[in-house]
Amino acid sequence: DSGVTQTPKHLITATGQRVTLRCSPRSGDLSVYWYQQSLDQGLQFLIQYYNGEERAKGNILERFSAQQFPDLHSELNLSSLELGDSALYFCASSVGANPDTQYFGPGTRLTVL
Amino acid sequence: GENVEQHPSTLSVQEGDSAVIKCTYSDSASNYFPWYKQELGKGPQLIIDIRSNVGEKKDQRIAVTLNKTAKHFSLHITETQPEDSAVYFCAAIERSNYKLTFGKGTLLTVNP
């Protein structure tokens, strides 16, 4: 158990809908990272927040957004969902702002029908 | 940006044998190289990492070597066990935009 928690574990929704994925980092970690894992693209970095502020951005679509709250938990919002958004979404956390020594959560499996 | 290539994509070994997975990276400024193990239905688990000021690091049956000149690093697992069966990912930090770039993964199967 990495200490990173994610909810929900599974999410099934329809095209055009909006969903929110939630992540709680390990105790003491200030950075939260979001990743998308699909069979064809592998593990792709989406975005990082450090102590409430956006720190780094990867291949995140404009339909996706994230935020980190004062208690350091983070939410990833996915809107206008398309079939191709079906994937595993992982959250990771680390102590500092640098993206090393990241610990991953168990993931949320999103299925868009 | 950083490009991380990982080989082989699949690896099958007999229990007790050694397994080696190799990765190359493109950004000469990269200085942190972790390895993750992902079991079916679970998130990636950090198993070992190495920084650029070190050439080799060992943790029990697992070791990682780094050749900065050639820009490649390898994961070595000795005395493999069936529970080592999983997908293994290498990664490198892209210093220009502070992101971790992953290889495509290696499916390791240890046959009893």
PDB file of N, CA and C in Angstrom, chain B residues 2-102:
ATOM      1  N   GLU B   2      12.120  14.688 -23.635  1.00  0.00           N
ATOM      2  CA  GLU B   2      12.741  13.400 -23.294  1.00  0.00           C
ATOM      3  C   GLU B   2      12.047  12.258 -24.030  1.00  0.00           C
ATOM      4  N   ASN B   3      12.851  11.302 -24.480  1.00  0.00           N
ATOM      5  CA  ASN B   3      12.333  10.092 -25.097  1.00  0.00           C
ATOM      6  C   ASN B   3      12.977   8.907 -24.397  1.00  0.00           C
ATOM      7  N   VAL B   4      12.162   8.021 -23.849  1.00  0.00           N
ATOM      8  CA  VAL B   4      12.681   6.842 -23.142  1.00  0.00           C
ATOM      9  C   VAL B   4      12.256   5.594 -23.911  1.00  0.00           C
ATOM     10  N   GLU B   5      13.252   4.822 -24.327  1.00  0.00           N
ATOM     11  CA  GLU B   5      12.975   3.578 -25.043  1.00  0.00           C
ATOM     12  C   GLU B   5      13.318   2.398 -24.137  1.00  0.00           C
ATOM     13  N   GLN B   6      12.458   1.394 -24.140  1.00  0.00           N
ATOM     14  CA  GLN B   6      12.609   0.258 -23.229  1.00  0.00           C
ATOM     15  C   GLN B   6      12.563  -1.041 -24.027  1.00  0.00           C
ATOM     16  N   HIS B   7      13.480  -1.954 -23.680  1.00  0.00           N
ATOM     17  CA  HIS B   7      13.546  -3.253 -24.359  1.00  0.00           C
ATOM     18  C   HIS B   7      13.912  -4.352 -23.368  1.00  0.00           C
ATOM     19  N   PRO B   8      13.399  -5.567 -23.536  1.00  0.00           N
ATOM     20  CA  PRO B   8      12.417  -5.956 -24.553  1.00  0.00           C
ATOM     21  C   PRO B   8      11.003  -5.592 -24.111  1.00  0.00           C
ATOM     22  N   SER B   9      10.027  -5.772 -24.964  1.00  0.00           N
ATOM     23  CA  SER B   9       8.650  -5.491 -24.576  1.00  0.00           C
ATOM     24  C   SER B   9       8.067  -6.678 -23.804  1.00  0.00           C
ATOM     25  N   THR B  10       8.554  -7.881 -24.071  1.00  0.00           N
ATOM     26  CA  THR B  10       8.170  -9.054 -23.285  1.00  0.00           C
ATOM     27  C   THR B  10       9.416  -9.871 -22.996  1.00  0.00           C
ATOM     28  N   LEU B  11       9.418 -10.518 -21.829  1.00  0.00           N
ATOM     29  CA  LEU B  11      10.555 -11.317 -21.395  1.00  0.00           C
ATOM     30  C   LEU B  11      10.034 -12.496 -20.588  1.00  0.00           C
ATOM     31  N   SER B  12      10.417 -13.689 -20.993  1.00  0.00           N
ATOM     32  CA  SER B  12       9.990 -14.886 -20.288  1.00  0.00           C
ATOM     33  C   SER B  12      11.232 -15.616 -19.798  1.00  0.00           C
ATOM     34  N   VAL B  13      11.269 -15.917 -18.501  1.00  0.00           N
ATOM     35  CA  VAL B  13      12.424 -16.606 -17.911  1.00  0.00           C
ATOM     36  C   VAL B  13      11.938 -17.745 -17.027  1.00  0.00           C
ATOM     37  N   GLN B  14      12.849 -18.664 -16.742  1.00  0.00           N
ATOM     38  CA  GLN B  14      12.549 -19.747 -15.811  1.00  0.00           C
ATOM     39  C   GLN B  14      12.856 -19.275 -14.394  1.00  0.00           C
ATOM     40  N   GLU B  15      12.079 -19.776 -13.466  1.00  0.00           N
ATOM     41  CA  GLU B  15      12.309 -19.448 -12.055  1.00  0.00           C
ATOM     42  C   GLU B  15      13.759 -19.717 -11.679  1.00  0.00           C
ATOM     43  N   GLY B  16      14.364 -18.747 -11.009  1.00  0.00           N
ATOM     44  CA  GLY B  16      15.756 -18.899 -10.598  1.00  0.00           C
ATOM     45  C   GLY B  16      16.741 -18.238 -11.546  1.00  0.00           C
ATOM     46  N   ASP B  17      16.316 -18.000 -12.786  1.00  0.00           N
ATOM     47  CA  ASP B  17      17.179 -17.316 -13.744  1.00  0.00           C
ATOM     48  C   ASP B  17      17.206 -15.821 -13.458  1.00  0.00           C
ATOM     49  N   SER B  18      18.093 -15.116 -14.153  1.00  0.00           N
ATOM     50  CA  SER B  18      18.161 -13.652 -14.049  1.00  0.00           C
ATOM     51  C   SER B  18      17.387 -13.009 -15.191  1.00  0.00           C
ATOM     52  N   ALA B  19      16.922 -11.800 -14.946  1.00  0.00           N
ATOM     53  CA  ALA B  19      16.211 -11.027 -15.981  1.00  0.00           C
ATOM     54  C   ALA B  19      16.848  -9.645 -16.067  1.00  0.00           C
ATOM     55  N   VAL B  20      17.005  -9.169 -17.296  1.00  0.00           N
ATOM     56  CA  VAL B  20      17.579  -7.843 -17.516  1.00  0.00           C
ATOM     57  C   VAL B  20      16.681  -7.050 -18.454  1.00  0.00           C
ATOM     58  N   ILE B  21      16.352  -5.852 -18.050  1.00  0.00           N
ATOM     59  CA  ILE B  21      15.547  -4.942 -18.870  1.00  0.00           C
ATOM     60  C   ILE B  21      16.367  -3.676 -19.090  1.00  0.00           C
ATOM     61  N   LYS B  22      16.383  -3.202 -20.343  1.00  0.00           N
ATOM     62  CA  LYS B  22      17.247  -2.064 -20.679  1.00  0.00           C
ATOM     63  C   LYS B  22      16.441  -0.867 -21.163  1.00  0.00           C
ATOM     64  N   CYS B  23      16.916   0.312 -20.800  1.00  0.00           N
ATOM     65  CA  CYS B  23      16.277   1.552 -21.245  1.00  0.00           C
ATOM     66  C   CYS B  23      17.330   2.547 -21.715  1.00  0.00           C
ATOM     67  N   THR B  24      16.969   3.330 -22.710  1.00  0.00           N
ATOM     68  CA  THR B  24      17.807   4.445 -23.144  1.00  0.00           C
ATOM     69  C   THR B  24      17.004   5.732 -23.026  1.00  0.00           C
ATOM     70  N   TYR B  25      17.705   6.828 -22.820  1.00  0.00           N
ATOM     71  CA  TYR B  25      17.041   8.114 -22.713  1.00  0.00           C
ATOM     72  C   TYR B  25      17.749   9.123 -23.601  1.00  0.00           C
ATOM     73  N   SER B  26      17.071  10.218 -23.896  1.00  0.00           N
ATOM     74  CA  SER B  26      17.632  11.159 -24.880  1.00  0.00           C
ATOM     75  C   SER B  26      18.147  12.450 -24.253  1.00  0.00           C
ATOM     76  N   ASP B  27      17.595  12.850 -23.115  1.00  0.00           N
ATOM     77  CA  ASP B  27      17.961  14.126 -22.510  1.00  0.00           C
ATOM     78  C   ASP B  27      19.196  13.962 -21.622  1.00  0.00           C
ATOM     79  N   SER B  28      20.315  14.487 -22.046  1.00  0.00           N
ATOM     80  CA  SER B  28      21.554  14.320 -21.283  1.00  0.00           C
ATOM     81  C   SER B  28      21.498  15.029 -19.927  1.00  0.00           C
ATOM     82  N   ALA B  29      20.520  15.918 -19.740  1.00  0.00           N
ATOM     83  CA  ALA B  29      20.374  16.608 -18.456  1.00  0.00           C
ATOM     84  C   ALA B  29      19.572  15.795 -17.445  1.00  0.00           C
ATOM     85  N   SER B  30      18.978  14.687 -17.878  1.00  0.00           N
ATOM     86  CA  SER B  30      18.199  13.847 -16.951  1.00  0.00           C
ATOM     87  C   SER B  30      19.099  13.328 -15.852  1.00  0.00           C
ATOM     88  N   ASN B  31      18.604  13.334 -14.612  1.00  0.00           N
ATOM     89  CA  ASN B  31      19.460  12.903 -13.502  1.00  0.00           C
ATOM     90  C   ASN B  31      18.768  12.004 -12.494  1.00  0.00           C
ATOM     91  N   TYR B  32      17.577  11.519 -12.833  1.00  0.00           N
ATOM     92  CA  TYR B  32      16.867  10.622 -11.917  1.00  0.00           C
ATOM     93  C   TYR B  32      16.159   9.563 -12.742  1.00  0.00           C
ATOM     94  N   PHE B  33      16.368   8.282 -12.345  1.00  0.00           N
ATOM     95  CA  PHE B  33      15.883   7.175 -13.162  1.00  0.00           C
ATOM     96  C   PHE B  33      15.239   6.118 -12.256  1.00  0.00           C
ATOM     97  N   PRO B  34      13.916   6.138 -12.147  1.00  0.00           N
ATOM     98  CA  PRO B  34      13.230   5.143 -11.318  1.00  0.00           C
ATOM     99  C   PRO B  34      12.755   3.951 -12.143  1.00  0.00           C
ATOM    100  N   TRP B  35      12.515   2.859 -11.443  1.00  0.00           N
ATOM    101  CA  TRP B  35      11.889   1.675 -12.027  1.00  0.00           C
ATOM    102  C   TRP B  35      10.624   1.357 -11.232  1.00  0.00           C
ATOM    103  N   TYR B  36       9.568   1.057 -11.980  1.00  0.00           N
ATOM    104  CA  TYR B  36       8.291   0.730 -11.360  1.00  0.00           C
ATOM    105  C   TYR B  36       7.851  -0.670 -11.776  1.00  0.00           C
ATOM    106  N   LYS B  37       7.176  -1.343 -10.852  1.00  0.00           N
ATOM    107  CA  LYS B  37       6.587  -2.660 -11.118  1.00  0.00           C
ATOM    108  C   LYS B  37       5.076  -2.511 -11.028  1.00  0.00           C
ATOM    109  N   GLN B  38       4.370  -2.973 -12.045  1.00  0.00           N
ATOM    110  CA  GLN B  38       2.922  -2.874 -12.032  1.00  0.00           C
ATOM    111  C   GLN B  38       2.303  -4.260 -12.192  1.00  0.00           C
ATOM    112  N   GLU B  39       1.617  -4.692 -11.167  1.00  0.00           N
ATOM    113  CA  GLU B  39       0.890  -5.962 -11.214  1.00  0.00           C
ATOM    114  C   GLU B  39      -0.512  -5.710 -11.741  1.00  0.00           C
ATOM    115  N   LEU B  40      -1.131  -6.755 -12.228  1.00  0.00           N
ATOM    116  CA  LEU B  40      -2.442  -6.635 -12.857  1.00  0.00           C
ATOM    117  C   LEU B  40      -3.452  -6.017 -11.904  1.00  0.00           C
ATOM    118  N   GLY B  41      -4.107  -4.951 -12.361  1.00  0.00           N
ATOM    119  CA  GLY B  41      -5.143  -4.322 -11.553  1.00  0.00           C
ATOM    120  C   GLY B  41      -4.630  -3.406 -10.461  1.00  0.00           C
ATOM    121  N   LYS B  42      -3.327  -3.129 -10.471  1.00  0.00           N
ATOM    122  CA  LYS B  42      -2.762  -2.280  -9.430  1.00  0.00           C
ATOM    123  C   LYS B  42      -2.019  -1.088 -10.031  1.00  0.00           C
ATOM    124  N   GLY B  43      -1.688  -0.128  -9.188  1.00  0.00           N
ATOM    125  CA  GLY B  43      -0.907   1.002  -9.638  1.00  0.00           C
ATOM    126  C   GLY B  43       0.576   0.670  -9.681  1.00  0.00           C
ATOM    127  N   PRO B  44       1.374   1.430 -10.433  1.00  0.00           N
ATOM    128  CA  PRO B  44       2.823   1.216 -10.467  1.00  0.00           C
ATOM    129  C   PRO B  44       3.424   1.380  -9.071  1.00  0.00           C
ATOM    130  N   GLN B  45       4.342   0.471  -8.748  1.00  0.00           N
ATOM    131  CA  GLN B  45       5.011   0.485  -7.447  1.00  0.00           C
ATOM    132  C   GLN B  45       6.491   0.773  -7.660  1.00  0.00           C
ATOM    133  N   LEU B  46       6.998   1.810  -7.000  1.00  0.00           N
ATOM    134  CA  LEU B  46       8.415   2.150  -7.097  1.00  0.00           C
ATOM    135  C   LEU B  46       9.245   1.046  -6.442  1.00  0.00           C
ATOM    136  N   ILE B  47      10.160   0.427  -7.234  1.00  0.00           N
ATOM    137  CA  ILE B  47      10.949  -0.671  -6.671  1.00  0.00           C
ATOM    138  C   ILE B  47      12.404  -0.296  -6.462  1.00  0.00           C
ATOM    139  N   ILE B  48      12.940   0.595  -7.257  1.00  0.00           N
ATOM    140  CA  ILE B  48      14.312   1.043  -7.096  1.00  0.00           C
ATOM    141  C   ILE B  48      14.510   2.278  -7.968  1.00  0.00           C
ATOM    142  N   ASP B  49      15.418   3.139  -7.574  1.00  0.00           N
ATOM    143  CA  ASP B  49      15.726   4.302  -8.392  1.00  0.00           C
ATOM    144  C   ASP B  49      17.211   4.615  -8.273  1.00  0.00           C
ATOM    145  N   ILE B  50      17.716   5.388  -9.224  1.00  0.00           N
ATOM    146  CA  ILE B  50      19.134   5.733  -9.208  1.00  0.00           C
ATOM    147  C   ILE B  50      19.287   7.175  -9.683  1.00  0.00           C
ATOM    148  N   ARG B  51      20.235   7.858  -9.096  1.00  0.00           N
ATOM    149  CA  ARG B  51      20.515   9.232  -9.510  1.00  0.00           C
ATOM    150  C   ARG B  51      21.811   9.271 -10.303  1.00  0.00           C
ATOM    151  N   SER B  52      22.011  10.348 -11.023  1.00  0.00           N
ATOM    152  CA  SER B  52      23.089  10.366 -12.021  1.00  0.00           C
ATOM    153  C   SER B  52      24.479  10.393 -11.418  1.00  0.00           C
ATOM    154  N   ASN B  53      24.606  10.625 -10.115  1.00  0.00           N
ATOM    155  CA  ASN B  53      25.928  10.649  -9.502  1.00  0.00           C
ATOM    156  C   ASN B  53      26.366   9.263  -9.027  1.00  0.00           C
ATOM    157  N   VAL B  54      25.553   8.254  -9.338  1.00  0.00           N
ATOM    158  CA  VAL B  54      25.822   6.881  -8.918  1.00  0.00           C
ATOM    159  C   VAL B  54      25.774   5.971 -10.142  1.00  0.00           C
ATOM    160  N   GLY B  55      26.678   4.979 -10.200  1.00  0.00           N
ATOM    161  CA  GLY B  55      26.697   4.095 -11.349  1.00  0.00           C
ATOM    162  C   GLY B  55      25.890   2.823 -11.169  1.00  0.00           C
ATOM    163  N   GLU B  56      25.717   2.422  -9.893  1.00  0.00           N
ATOM    164  CA  GLU B  56      24.999   1.180  -9.636  1.00  0.00           C
ATOM    165  C   GLU B  56      24.361   1.257  -8.254  1.00  0.00           C
ATOM    166  N   LYS B  57      23.213   0.605  -8.138  1.00  0.00           N
ATOM    167  CA  LYS B  57      22.527   0.534  -6.844  1.00  0.00           C
ATOM    168  C   LYS B  57      21.879  -0.828  -6.721  1.00  0.00           C
ATOM    169  N   LYS B  58      21.986  -1.428  -5.534  1.00  0.00           N
ATOM    170  CA  LYS B  58      21.419  -2.771  -5.321  1.00  0.00           C
ATOM    171  C   LYS B  58      20.469  -2.761  -4.133  1.00  0.00           C
ATOM    172  N   ASP B  59      19.435  -3.580  -4.237  1.00  0.00           N
ATOM    173  CA  ASP B  59      18.508  -3.786  -3.139  1.00  0.00           C
ATOM    174  C   ASP B  59      18.068  -5.239  -3.202  1.00  0.00           C
ATOM    175  N   GLN B  60      18.727  -6.068  -2.428  1.00  0.00           N
ATOM    176  CA  GLN B  60      18.470  -7.505  -2.375  1.00  0.00           C
ATOM    177  C   GLN B  60      18.631  -8.100  -3.776  1.00  0.00           C
ATOM    178  N   ARG B  61      17.567  -8.635  -4.372  1.00  0.00           N
ATOM    179  CA  ARG B  61      17.704  -9.302  -5.679  1.00  0.00           C
ATOM    180  C   ARG B  61      17.623  -8.338  -6.854  1.00  0.00           C
ATOM    181  N   ILE B  62      17.433  -7.070  -6.580  1.00  0.00           N
ATOM    182  CA  ILE B  62      17.250  -6.082  -7.643  1.00  0.00           C
ATOM    183  C   ILE B  62      18.438  -5.138  -7.689  1.00  0.00           C
ATOM    184  N   ALA B  63      18.886  -4.828  -8.894  1.00  0.00           N
ATOM    185  CA  ALA B  63      19.973  -3.865  -9.062  1.00  0.00           C
ATOM    186  C   ALA B  63      19.683  -3.012 -10.295  1.00  0.00           C
ATOM    187  N   VAL B  64      20.168  -1.799 -10.262  1.00  0.00           N
ATOM    188  CA  VAL B  64      20.060  -0.912 -11.416  1.00  0.00           C
ATOM    189  C   VAL B  64      21.450  -0.359 -11.726  1.00  0.00           C
ATOM    190  N   THR B  65      21.789  -0.322 -13.012  1.00  0.00           N
ATOM    191  CA  THR B  65      23.059   0.258 -13.446  1.00  0.00           C
ATOM    192  C   THR B  65      22.772   1.426 -14.370  1.00  0.00           C
ATOM    193  N   LEU B  66      23.642   2.408 -14.342  1.00  0.00           N
ATOM    194  CA  LEU B  66      23.469   3.610 -15.152  1.00  0.00           C
ATOM    195  C   LEU B  66      24.766   3.929 -15.883  1.00  0.00           C
ATOM    196  N   ASN B  67      24.660   4.147 -17.179  1.00  0.00           N
ATOM    197  CA  ASN B  67      25.802   4.579 -17.985  1.00  0.00           C
ATOM    198  C   ASN B  67      25.424   5.934 -18.581  1.00  0.00           C
ATOM    199  N   LYS B  68      25.898   7.007 -17.952  1.00  0.00           N
ATOM    200  CA  LYS B  68      25.511   8.353 -18.386  1.00  0.00           C
ATOM    201  C   LYS B  68      26.086   8.700 -19.754  1.00  0.00           C
ATOM    202  N   THR B  69      27.275   8.191 -20.029  1.00  0.00           N
ATOM    203  CA  THR B  69      27.909   8.498 -21.308  1.00  0.00           C
ATOM    204  C   THR B  69      27.069   7.948 -22.465  1.00  0.00           C
ATOM    205  N   ALA B  70      26.628   6.711 -22.294  1.00  0.00           N
ATOM    206  CA  ALA B  70      25.829   6.062 -23.334  1.00  0.00           C
ATOM    207  C   ALA B  70      24.344   6.380 -23.200  1.00  0.00           C
ATOM    208  N   LYS B  71      23.976   7.027 -22.124  1.00  0.00           N
ATOM    209  CA  LYS B  71      22.572   7.362 -21.837  1.00  0.00           C
ATOM    210  C   LYS B  71      21.703   6.119 -21.834  1.00  0.00           C
ATOM    211  N   HIS B  72      22.136   5.110 -21.063  1.00  0.00           N
ATOM    212  CA  HIS B  72      21.257   3.973 -20.849  1.00  0.00           C
ATOM    213  C   HIS B  72      21.373   3.453 -19.429  1.00  0.00           C
ATOM    214  N   PHE B  73      20.301   2.818 -18.982  1.00  0.00           N
ATOM    215  CA  PHE B  73      20.249   2.248 -17.642  1.00  0.00           C
ATOM    216  C   PHE B  73      19.479   0.934 -17.707  1.00  0.00           C
ATOM    217  N   SER B  74      19.800   0.049 -16.789  1.00  0.00           N
ATOM    218  CA  SER B  74      19.250  -1.308 -16.850  1.00  0.00           C
ATOM    219  C   SER B  74      18.780  -1.766 -15.477  1.00  0.00           C
ATOM    220  N   LEU B  75      17.780  -2.623 -15.499  1.00  0.00           N
ATOM    221  CA  LEU B  75      17.266  -3.277 -14.289  1.00  0.00           C
ATOM    222  C   LEU B  75      17.669  -4.731 -14.341  1.00  0.00           C
ATOM    223  N   HIS B  76      18.273  -5.216 -13.251  1.00  0.00           N
ATOM    224  CA  HIS B  76      18.687  -6.603 -13.159  1.00  0.00           C
ATOM    225  C   HIS B  76      17.948  -7.250 -11.996  1.00  0.00           C
ATOM    226  N   ILE B  77      17.275  -8.356 -12.271  1.00  0.00           N
ATOM    227  CA  ILE B  77      16.615  -9.124 -11.219  1.00  0.00           C
ATOM    228  C   ILE B  77      17.264 -10.500 -11.198  1.00  0.00           C
ATOM    229  N   THR B  78      17.825 -10.864 -10.061  1.00  0.00           N
ATOM    230  CA  THR B  78      18.456 -12.186  -9.945  1.00  0.00           C
ATOM    231  C   THR B  78      17.524 -13.141  -9.202  1.00  0.00           C
ATOM    232  N   GLU B  79      17.786 -14.437  -9.379  1.00  0.00           N
ATOM    233  CA  GLU B  79      17.008 -15.488  -8.705  1.00  0.00           C
ATOM    234  C   GLU B  79      15.505 -15.206  -8.804  1.00  0.00           C
ATOM    235  N   THR B  80      15.033 -15.041 -10.022  1.00  0.00           N
ATOM    236  CA  THR B  80      13.638 -14.649 -10.237  1.00  0.00           C
ATOM    237  C   THR B  80      12.659 -15.656  -9.625  1.00  0.00           C
ATOM    238  N   GLN B  81      11.527 -15.122  -9.173  1.00  0.00           N
ATOM    239  CA  GLN B  81      10.465 -15.920  -8.568  1.00  0.00           C
ATOM    240  C   GLN B  81       9.160 -15.629  -9.296  1.00  0.00           C
ATOM    241  N   PRO B  82       8.196 -16.542  -9.256  1.00  0.00           N
ATOM    242  CA  PRO B  82       6.918 -16.300  -9.954  1.00  0.00           C
ATOM    243  C   PRO B  82       6.263 -14.973  -9.573  1.00  0.00           C
ATOM    244  N   GLU B  83       6.446 -14.542  -8.335  1.00  0.00           N
ATOM    245  CA  GLU B  83       5.840 -13.274  -7.909  1.00  0.00           C
ATOM    246  C   GLU B  83       6.522 -12.045  -8.503  1.00  0.00           C
ATOM    247  N   ASP B  84       7.641 -12.255  -9.209  1.00  0.00           N
ATOM    248  CA  ASP B  84       8.265 -11.149  -9.938  1.00  0.00           C
ATOM    249  C   ASP B  84       7.535 -10.882 -11.252  1.00  0.00           C
ATOM    250  N   SER B  85       6.645 -11.771 -11.651  1.00  0.00           N
ATOM    251  CA  SER B  85       5.894 -11.592 -12.899  1.00  0.00           C
ATOM    252  C   SER B  85       5.033 -10.339 -12.802  1.00  0.00           C
ATOM    253  N   ALA B  86       5.235  -9.428 -13.750  1.00  0.00           N
ATOM    254  CA  ALA B  86       4.535  -8.133 -13.744  1.00  0.00           C
ATOM    255  C   ALA B  86       5.008  -7.348 -14.959  1.00  0.00           C
ATOM    256  N   VAL B  87       4.466  -6.134 -15.113  1.00  0.00           N
ATOM    257  CA  VAL B  87       4.991  -5.199 -16.114  1.00  0.00           C
ATOM    258  C   VAL B  87       5.935  -4.243 -15.407  1.00  0.00           C
ATOM    259  N   TYR B  88       7.109  -4.068 -15.959  1.00  0.00           N
ATOM    260  CA  TYR B  88       8.112  -3.183 -15.388  1.00  0.00           C
ATOM    261  C   TYR B  88       8.290  -1.965 -16.292  1.00  0.00           C
ATOM    262  N   PHE B  89       8.310  -0.792 -15.680  1.00  0.00           N
ATOM    263  CA  PHE B  89       8.487   0.466 -16.413  1.00  0.00           C
ATOM    264  C   PHE B  89       9.749   1.170 -15.934  1.00  0.00           C
ATOM    265  N   CYS B  90      10.528   1.669 -16.874  1.00  0.00           N
ATOM    266  CA  CYS B  90      11.610   2.572 -16.535  1.00  0.00           C
ATOM    267  C   CYS B  90      11.120   3.995 -16.798  1.00  0.00           C
ATOM    268  N   ALA B  91      11.801   4.961 -16.238  1.00  0.00           N
ATOM    269  CA  ALA B  91      11.420   6.353 -16.449  1.00  0.00           C
ATOM    270  C   ALA B  91      12.633   7.251 -16.257  1.00  0.00           C
ATOM    271  N   ALA B  92      12.514   8.466 -16.764  1.00  0.00           N
ATOM    272  CA  ALA B  92      13.566   9.465 -16.589  1.00  0.00           C
ATOM    273  C   ALA B  92      12.904  10.824 -16.442  1.00  0.00           C
ATOM    274  N   ILE B  93      13.539  11.657 -15.651  1.00  0.00           N
ATOM    275  CA  ILE B  93      12.992  13.011 -15.460  1.00  0.00           C
ATOM    276  C   ILE B  93      13.448  13.902 -16.603  1.00  0.00           C
ATOM    277  N   GLU B  94      12.495  14.611 -17.187  1.00  0.00           N
ATOM    278  CA  GLU B  94      12.789  15.605 -18.220  1.00  0.00           C
ATOM    279  C   GLU B  94      12.960  16.937 -17.508  1.00  0.00           C
ATOM    280  N   ARG B  95      14.207  17.385 -17.401  1.00  0.00           N
ATOM    281  CA  ARG B  95      14.488  18.568 -16.582  1.00  0.00           C
ATOM    282  C   ARG B  95      13.922  19.851 -17.165  1.00  0.00           C
ATOM    283  N   SER B  96      13.715  19.864 -18.459  1.00  0.00           N
ATOM    284  CA  SER B  96      13.264  21.115 -19.080  1.00  0.00           C
ATOM    285  C   SER B  96      11.857  21.485 -18.639  1.00  0.00           C
ATOM    286  N   ASN B  97      11.010  20.485 -18.375  1.00  0.00           N
ATOM    287  CA  ASN B  97       9.651  20.807 -17.933  1.00  0.00           C
ATOM    288  C   ASN B  97       9.234  20.000 -16.711  1.00  0.00           C
ATOM    289  N   TYR B  98      10.203  19.456 -15.993  1.00  0.00           N
ATOM    290  CA  TYR B  98       9.951  18.788 -14.718  1.00  0.00           C
ATOM    291  C   TYR B  98       8.876  17.714 -14.808  1.00  0.00           C
ATOM    292  N   LYS B  99       8.987  16.824 -15.772  1.00  0.00           N
ATOM    293  CA  LYS B  99       8.038  15.728 -15.823  1.00  0.00           C
ATOM    294  C   LYS B  99       8.779  14.400 -15.950  1.00  0.00           C
ATOM    295  N   LEU B 100       8.107  13.343 -15.476  1.00  0.00           N
ATOM    296  CA  LEU B 100       8.650  11.996 -15.542  1.00  0.00           C
ATOM    297  C   LEU B 100       8.145  11.360 -16.835  1.00  0.00           C
ATOM    298  N   THR B 101       9.084  10.913 -17.664  1.00  0.00           N
ATOM    299  CA  THR B 101       8.714  10.263 -18.922  1.00  0.00           C
ATOM    300  C   THR B 101       8.974   8.776 -18.784  1.00  0.00           C
ATOM    301  N   PHE B 102       7.958   7.964 -19.111  1.00  0.00           N
ATOM    302  CA  PHE B 102       8.043   6.525 -18.924  1.00  0.00           C
ATOM    303  C   PHE B 102       8.350   5.796 -20.233  1.00  0.00           C
TER     304      PHE B 102
END
